[in-house]
């Protein structure tokens, strides 16, 4: 029974997967469009990749995690040579002396949903159905794997020119983030990162499960709703158990860069059930907090998702602009991201809101 | 200065004659299958109506959908090669990878990856390799291809490599047309490259179309210069348009919005352009349409050049009215240009939005007795439905709580009744030919889109530099110094990059310099 849930990724899965990943990107994570095209090209050339459930491999199998690191805007102009993540993964195998049996996503939200699939196709490995965030977050250490004690070394970063830098000894995940970030900028702000091999029993305990299929399901729902001319926002809510927290129109966007991050706030004038109310969303690459009439109603690590009110298109924070009409929905993050250890890394305090007390969302009813 | 504006639309070709800021005459003629017959008809008609001879006309401005249609209909497109300067970066996706197969087959799927390109901060990915480019030129020549698009990674930051490669290819392929991507699009390699390839594959057609326009104008006795309008509401002269046909995409909605601003004298407004089948709705800021922020598809291909942020709803003068009471619907089906024969008031048998308006006394058009039998409740319900649809689209287009006025233009404008969404309504003189007026009054622009390191030069200096560059670009494009205005400034900080890297876009426009 265990292995029955293994399924091969098809070309027809790519569009729904990218839509679902963009939605789980909660405004950030970069656009999966380029990655989707790359996957399609490899599949058309005959490559294959299977998605495996977390219980499909033995405890002592070694699992790799790869992803792109850099600036999203660079990724749409200077996209990959193609084997950056593969070179980084090989370097980690060489440094650790361990061969990977499968790969897993660092973050299912946004562009990095596609990277392990690409590397797995090139290496002939399967990809596990899960990830280290259940959403998107801006920094390397913000995965469940690191929060629950994955080794920070050896890790490796590779660029498009054949340069590979191995981090053989780093003190912890924060140092890895700092070194990897600076190295990626030196490499042209687009590089592939592979972290130290993780044992399967550890991954099974710490990964956010079934997020690949979740992204697929969300994307299929969006496409189906569009094809049937149904309300996409309603259908997404019905499928995911998310809650609609606000609808309205953006009246102002304030942006600034702070410590390398695009931070800012979007101000929304309520419409529909929220006519007369004011919404405000704090942004740091991703959406961090939603306030309605001055009261915080959703905050990290729970997912704050902005959808275009008409098309249901997930809106990334860079495309938010004056006059846009949107629906803000909230989805509870996996429990793995809500423990005291996780809160220190991804809670509102970690993002600079010392006064916010995290009040977790609950899942609404899910219907077909 | 006497000028003629022409807008070649799908159904009608509109033309106006203007003396300075005064509209002397405006006419509509059916767009012909060959386009040029319709243009000549419209020209003759408008000159007769204004009672002016063609040799008194100083300039002619033409807005056309010819090139968009060629791509959409996959006809008259030349075999084109794309040379991308990038290696070793970006090799994972070839040029045209996201094109519809039929369009890619049409122009041949010829592409080459070569060394060159820049990093985000201007560093070099790899040096240009002349021998490599000459080898590519040999292959292009052997295939008999005469249209070439050149793209390079981060060419909006530094276009030196595209220029050098373009020169090398031009020397090796003296009879080829060469399009450089940095001259057309913005950051976003695939989309900019797509726009460059589409431009290149339209170059043979643009030469023929410009020659045909020249011929049509000569036929009516015009001896002056003529221009085409671009999708940002500004002009390019015929020689430039021949090189950059792709810049005419979506110029139609832009012309009607610019015309609406001019005819009403209002610079900030919502514009609703109502035709026979659709209403195009957009937001006018400082007299220009607000630009779309996301990638726009043309003929199934993603591009990222400037396009007006306009959306259409299926509501026009020819929209079908069906059902009754609360269930009454108006559009999206329409009799379109057949309104002149199919609407009740014109002796036809189809109930259209125009019939409802005439029955209600809102317009004096056709034979009113043919709609006398219509039920008053149906008329009221249909008018309410139309009002609701207009209100909804105007609400969507609003960018602030400011009570902007709504300018209504286009031949289908009669279906509007009273205020829309509580906003003041303006229906200017000559509203039916606003798009031809928009073409006639088009200006000249210059634009920059660069990434600045604000840690090094500071925000105000960066903006000043960008404004100076945009102004210089406008002058180079034919704008008169002293009339140039900065109409758009946008700076967006880029995440994860050092030195406060910020992308700055500035647009300058000025009056056309006519000697």
Short mmCIF file of C-alpha atoms in Angstrom, two decimals, chain B residues 82 128 333 385:
data_model
loop_
_atom_site.label_atom_id
_atom_site.label_comp_id
_atom_site.label_asym_id
_atom_site.label_seq_id
_atom_site.Cartn_x
_atom_site.Cartn_y
_atom_site.Cartn_z
CA UNK B 82 16.81 35.06 -32.61
CA UNK B 128 31.33 38.82 -26.75
CA UNK B 333 -23.50 38.96 -28.03
CA UNK B 385 -29.09 46.73 -16.70
#
